[in-house]
Amino acid sequence: MTHLNETQITELKQLLANPKKIAIIPHRNVDGDAMGSTLGLYHILKQLNHNITVVVPNEIPDYLQWIPGTKEATLVYEGSNVGQAIKTLIEADLIFTLDFNAFHRTGEQMESVLKTLETTFVMIDHHEKPDGYAKYIFSDIEYSSTCQMVYDFVQQLEISQYINLDAATCLYTGIATDSGSFRFPRTTGNLHRIVADLIDKGVNNSQIHVNLYDNGDYNRLQILGKALTNLKVLPEYKTSYITLSQEEQNALNVKKGDTEGIVNYGLTIKDIDFTAFFTEVKEENMIKISFRSQGNFDVNQFARNHFNGGGHKNAAGGKSFDSLEDTITKFITILAIEKK
Ligand code: 5GP
Ligand code: MN
């Protein structure tokens, strides 16, 4: 855990006292917390007359496109605006990195530029084992979400009066998604008090849940149906897993974001405390893996030790460069050792 000390808070207040060029960056393959925290901070700092761009590593999935600021404030790095995105990063006086703590989480393309910069970095993040690139580090795995950390960060900087309706909507969104709609263990009384404050600021909480979860199309349910058909249970290891091959994804026309949340179904089975979701990504010659657990089984360690990944104790991700079949074989072999 690294929190900002008094001196750092004073320095940051001074840095933000005059208009600056600011870039705010989430991790690659953004989720609700990544977009909510970066755009939430954008809406707050904008009122201090800074010139701010949220530079998103790759495309933003449809289910998050409604978040306030998505259209006017974001620039996607991996795409036709790459030149402008690079320029924005190089010219920034200050770069905030939110919801991740190592440059490689932005993907190889953006990482290659970030590595060369001498800019002052501010990290706000709730994952384990932060890298050392940032001068200002607010890193704490006890937080439910990076959005909750942004809420505390702006209190510390005494600029919380700038949490307007747009900012509050963004912060609520990331808190809701990263806490599994207020059910994961980091959902404390304090978190509910923060959420209450955001609702008191006018956030339309019911509508946000509709936007996030009741806004899918028929095809998304067909994809879910296929995934559930592929679901396997290994009761001896209290484990379940789902696979989606590239062929299956092509047949169902799977787009970015379509498989979001599917991994959680593996944990809804009685006595299952660990689940994994393997998605074949032919374009990158790899298998993307999501891990989830309930209780003490540490999927962050599991992903770090065996699948080139990481994350949190109960939610992590990783990748494999073997075939889908070989990846599953390897997974089951490891289970026999780790989940005896
Ligand atoms: P998801 O399964 O939703 O992609 O990711 C779950 C959690 O694990 C998220 O908090 C995400 O930031 C983290 N995560 C996903 N993939 C990776 C990875 O390759 N490396 C690391 N360090 N964390 C990951
Ligand atoms: Mn997060």
mmCIF file with all atom_site columns, N, CA and C in Angstrom, residues 183 227-228 230-235 238-242 262-276 293-294:
data_model
loop_
_atom_site.group_PDB
_atom_site.id
_atom_site.type_symbol
_atom_site.label_atom_id
_atom_site.label_alt_id
_atom_site.label_comp_id
_atom_site.label_asym_id
_atom_site.label_entity_id
_atom_site.label_seq_id
_atom_site.pdbx_PDB_ins_code
_atom_site.Cartn_x
_atom_site.Cartn_y
_atom_site.Cartn_z
_atom_site.occupancy
_atom_site.B_iso_or_equiv
_atom_site.pdbx_formal_charge
_atom_site.auth_seq_id
_atom_site.auth_comp_id
_atom_site.auth_asym_id
_atom_site.auth_atom_id
_atom_site.pdbx_PDB_model_num
ATOM 1  N N  . ARG A 1 183 ? -21.545 -6.328  -4.429  1.00 0.00 ? 183 ARG A N  1
ATOM 2  C CA . ARG A 1 183 ? -21.624 -7.605  -3.723  1.00 0.00 ? 183 ARG A CA 1
ATOM 3  C C  . ARG A 1 183 ? -20.280 -8.218  -3.374  1.00 0.00 ? 183 ARG A C  1
ATOM 4  N N  . ALA A 1 227 ? -21.491 -20.214 -24.709 1.00 0.00 ? 227 ALA A N  1
ATOM 5  C CA . ALA A 1 227 ? -20.500 -20.309 -23.626 1.00 0.00 ? 227 ALA A CA 1
ATOM 6  C C  . ALA A 1 227 ? -21.002 -21.260 -22.537 1.00 0.00 ? 227 ALA A C  1
ATOM 7  N N  . LEU A 1 228 ? -22.281 -21.150 -22.182 1.00 0.00 ? 228 LEU A N  1
ATOM 8  C CA . LEU A 1 228 ? -22.827 -22.002 -21.116 1.00 0.00 ? 228 LEU A CA 1
ATOM 9  C C  . LEU A 1 228 ? -22.894 -23.465 -21.557 1.00 0.00 ? 228 LEU A C  1
ATOM 10 N N  . ASN A 1 230 ? -20.688 -24.790 -23.398 1.00 0.00 ? 230 ASN A N  1
ATOM 11 C CA . ASN A 1 230 ? -19.298 -25.260 -23.318 1.00 0.00 ? 230 ASN A CA 1
ATOM 12 C C  . ASN A 1 230 ? -18.786 -25.393 -21.889 1.00 0.00 ? 230 ASN A C  1
ATOM 13 N N  . LEU A 1 231 ? -19.572 -24.925 -20.922 1.00 0.00 ? 231 LEU A N  1
ATOM 14 C CA . LEU A 1 231 ? -19.139 -24.930 -19.519 1.00 0.00 ? 231 LEU A CA 1
ATOM 15 C C  . LEU A 1 231 ? -18.860 -26.350 -19.009 1.00 0.00 ? 231 LEU A C  1
ATOM 16 N N  . LYS A 1 232 ? -17.682 -26.539 -18.425 1.00 0.00 ? 232 LYS A N  1
ATOM 17 C CA . LYS A 1 232 ? -17.303 -27.839 -17.851 1.00 0.00 ? 232 LYS A CA 1
ATOM 18 C C  . LYS A 1 232 ? -17.108 -27.672 -16.347 1.00 0.00 ? 232 LYS A C  1
ATOM 19 N N  . VAL A 1 233 ? -17.455 -28.720 -15.601 1.00 0.00 ? 233 VAL A N  1
ATOM 20 C CA . VAL A 1 233 ? -17.288 -28.685 -14.149 1.00 0.00 ? 233 VAL A CA 1
ATOM 21 C C  . VAL A 1 233 ? -16.328 -29.786 -13.716 1.00 0.00 ? 233 VAL A C  1
ATOM 22 N N  . LEU A 1 234 ? -15.385 -29.429 -12.868 1.00 0.00 ? 234 LEU A N  1
ATOM 23 C CA . LEU A 1 234 ? -14.435 -30.396 -12.306 1.00 0.00 ? 234 LEU A CA 1
ATOM 24 C C  . LEU A 1 234 ? -14.648 -30.405 -10.787 1.00 0.00 ? 234 LEU A C  1
ATOM 25 N N  . PRO A 1 235 ? -15.658 -31.180 -10.312 1.00 0.00 ? 235 PRO A N  1
ATOM 26 C CA . PRO A 1 235 ? -16.027 -31.092 -8.893  1.00 0.00 ? 235 PRO A CA 1
ATOM 27 C C  . PRO A 1 235 ? -14.874 -31.427 -7.951  1.00 0.00 ? 235 PRO A C  1
ATOM 28 N N  . LYS A 1 238 ? -13.273 -28.320 -7.314  1.00 0.00 ? 238 LYS A N  1
ATOM 29 C CA . LYS A 1 238 ? -14.221 -27.216 -7.066  1.00 0.00 ? 238 LYS A CA 1
ATOM 30 C C  . LYS A 1 238 ? -14.084 -26.131 -8.133  1.00 0.00 ? 238 LYS A C  1
ATOM 31 N N  . THR A 1 239 ? -13.864 -26.580 -9.362  1.00 0.00 ? 239 THR A N  1
ATOM 32 C CA . THR A 1 239 ? -13.516 -25.669 -10.449 1.00 0.00 ? 239 THR A CA 1
ATOM 33 C C  . THR A 1 239 ? -14.452 -25.864 -11.642 1.00 0.00 ? 239 THR A C  1
ATOM 34 N N  . SER A 1 240 ? -14.719 -24.764 -12.335 1.00 0.00 ? 240 SER A N  1
ATOM 35 C CA . SER A 1 240 ? -15.436 -24.863 -13.603 1.00 0.00 ? 240 SER A CA 1
ATOM 36 C C  . SER A 1 240 ? -14.686 -24.021 -14.634 1.00 0.00 ? 240 SER A C  1
ATOM 37 N N  . TYR A 1 241 ? -14.928 -24.295 -15.907 1.00 0.00 ? 241 TYR A N  1
ATOM 38 C CA . TYR A 1 241 ? -14.319 -23.434 -16.920 1.00 0.00 ? 241 TYR A CA 1
ATOM 39 C C  . TYR A 1 241 ? -15.147 -23.427 -18.198 1.00 0.00 ? 241 TYR A C  1
ATOM 40 N N  . ILE A 1 242 ? -14.964 -22.341 -18.948 1.00 0.00 ? 242 ILE A N  1
ATOM 41 C CA . ILE A 1 242 ? -15.678 -22.139 -20.205 1.00 0.00 ? 242 ILE A CA 1
ATOM 42 C C  . ILE A 1 242 ? -14.646 -21.881 -21.295 1.00 0.00 ? 242 ILE A C  1
ATOM 43 N N  . ILE A 1 262 ? -19.403 -12.998 -18.733 1.00 0.00 ? 262 ILE A N  1
ATOM 44 C CA . ILE A 1 262 ? -19.750 -14.418 -18.894 1.00 0.00 ? 262 ILE A CA 1
ATOM 45 C C  . ILE A 1 262 ? -18.981 -15.279 -17.891 1.00 0.00 ? 262 ILE A C  1
ATOM 46 N N  . VAL A 1 263 ? -17.732 -14.898 -17.598 1.00 0.00 ? 263 VAL A N  1
ATOM 47 C CA . VAL A 1 263 ? -16.903 -15.697 -16.684 1.00 0.00 ? 263 VAL A CA 1
ATOM 48 C C  . VAL A 1 263 ? -17.598 -15.941 -15.347 1.00 0.00 ? 263 VAL A C  1
ATOM 49 N N  . ASN A 1 264 ? -18.400 -14.974 -14.910 1.00 0.00 ? 264 ASN A N  1
ATOM 50 C CA . ASN A 1 264 ? -19.004 -15.074 -13.573 1.00 0.00 ? 264 ASN A CA 1
ATOM 51 C C  . ASN A 1 264 ? -20.001 -16.224 -13.438 1.00 0.00 ? 264 ASN A C  1
ATOM 52 N N  . TYR A 1 265 ? -20.572 -16.674 -14.550 1.00 0.00 ? 265 TYR A N  1
ATOM 53 C CA . TYR A 1 265 ? -21.539 -17.778 -14.477 1.00 0.00 ? 265 TYR A CA 1
ATOM 54 C C  . TYR A 1 265 ? -20.911 -19.045 -13.905 1.00 0.00 ? 265 TYR A C  1
ATOM 55 N N  . GLY A 1 266 ? -19.613 -19.216 -14.143 1.00 0.00 ? 266 GLY A N  1
ATOM 56 C CA . GLY A 1 266 ? -18.925 -20.405 -13.641 1.00 0.00 ? 266 GLY A CA 1
ATOM 57 C C  . GLY A 1 266 ? -18.932 -20.518 -12.126 1.00 0.00 ? 266 GLY A C  1
ATOM 58 N N  . LEU A 1 267 ? -19.098 -19.373 -11.456 1.00 0.00 ? 267 LEU A N  1
ATOM 59 C CA . LEU A 1 267 ? -19.088 -19.388 -9.988  1.00 0.00 ? 267 LEU A CA 1
ATOM 60 C C  . LEU A 1 267 ? -20.484 -19.549 -9.391  1.00 0.00 ? 267 LEU A C  1
ATOM 61 N N  . THR A 1 268 ? -21.513 -19.538 -10.235 1.00 0.00 ? 268 THR A N  1
ATOM 62 C CA . THR A 1 268 ? -22.880 -19.595 -9.689  1.00 0.00 ? 268 THR A CA 1
ATOM 63 C C  . THR A 1 268 ? -23.283 -21.025 -9.327  1.00 0.00 ? 268 THR A C  1
ATOM 64 N N  . ILE A 1 269 ? -22.396 -21.983 -9.628  1.00 0.00 ? 269 ILE A N  1
ATOM 65 C CA . ILE A 1 269 ? -22.686 -23.384 -9.317  1.00 0.00 ? 269 ILE A CA 1
ATOM 66 C C  . ILE A 1 269 ? -22.308 -23.678 -7.863  1.00 0.00 ? 269 ILE A C  1
ATOM 67 N N  . LYS A 1 270 ? -23.171 -24.391 -7.172  1.00 0.00 ? 270 LYS A N  1
ATOM 68 C CA . LYS A 1 270 ? -22.928 -24.759 -5.766  1.00 0.00 ? 270 LYS A CA 1
ATOM 69 C C  . LYS A 1 270 ? -21.572 -25.460 -5.626  1.00 0.00 ? 270 LYS A C  1
ATOM 70 N N  . ASP A 1 271 ? -20.823 -25.093 -4.583  1.00 0.00 ? 271 ASP A N  1
ATOM 71 C CA . ASP A 1 271 ? -19.540 -25.710 -4.232  1.00 0.00 ? 271 ASP A CA 1
ATOM 72 C C  . ASP A 1 271 ? -18.400 -25.437 -5.227  1.00 0.00 ? 271 ASP A C  1
ATOM 73 N N  . ILE A 1 272 ? -18.618 -24.570 -6.163  1.00 0.00 ? 272 ILE A N  1
ATOM 74 C CA . ILE A 1 272 ? -17.520 -24.195 -7.068  1.00 0.00 ? 272 ILE A CA 1
ATOM 75 C C  . ILE A 1 272 ? -16.918 -22.886 -6.564  1.00 0.00 ? 272 ILE A C  1
ATOM 76 N N  . ASP A 1 273 ? -15.592 -22.869 -6.320  1.00 0.00 ? 273 ASP A N  1
ATOM 77 C CA . ASP A 1 273 ? -14.975 -21.626 -5.820  1.00 0.00 ? 273 ASP A CA 1
ATOM 78 C C  . ASP A 1 273 ? -13.924 -21.050 -6.781  1.00 0.00 ? 273 ASP A C  1
ATOM 79 N N  . PHE A 1 274 ? -13.768 -21.683 -7.949  1.00 0.00 ? 274 PHE A N  1
ATOM 80 C CA . PHE A 1 274 ? -12.775 -21.190 -8.908  1.00 0.00 ? 274 PHE A CA 1
ATOM 81 C C  . PHE A 1 274 ? -13.292 -21.442 -10.314 1.00 0.00 ? 274 PHE A C  1
ATOM 82 N N  . THR A 1 275 ? -13.182 -20.435 -11.167 1.00 0.00 ? 275 THR A N  1
ATOM 83 C CA . THR A 1 275 ? -13.621 -20.617 -12.547 1.00 0.00 ? 275 THR A CA 1
ATOM 84 C C  . THR A 1 275 ? -12.711 -19.861 -13.504 1.00 0.00 ? 275 THR A C  1
ATOM 85 N N  . ALA A 1 276 ? -12.662 -20.332 -14.731 1.00 0.00 ? 276 ALA A N  1
ATOM 86 C CA . ALA A 1 276 ? -11.830 -19.694 -15.745 1.00 0.00 ? 276 ALA A CA 1
ATOM 87 C C  . ALA A 1 276 ? -12.588 -19.642 -17.071 1.00 0.00 ? 276 ALA A C  1
ATOM 88 N N  . SER A 1 293 ? -12.602 -16.182 -8.502  1.00 0.00 ? 293 SER A N  1
ATOM 89 C CA . SER A 1 293 ? -12.739 -17.114 -7.377  1.00 0.00 ? 293 SER A CA 1
ATOM 90 C C  . SER A 1 293 ? -13.632 -16.505 -6.312  1.00 0.00 ? 293 SER A C  1
ATOM 91 N N  . GLN A 1 294 ? -14.057 -17.379 -5.396  1.00 0.00 ? 294 GLN A N  1
ATOM 92 C CA . GLN A 1 294 ? -14.803 -16.940 -4.229  1.00 0.00 ? 294 GLN A CA 1
ATOM 93 C C  . GLN A 1 294 ? -14.000 -17.390 -3.028  1.00 0.00 ? 294 GLN A C  1
#
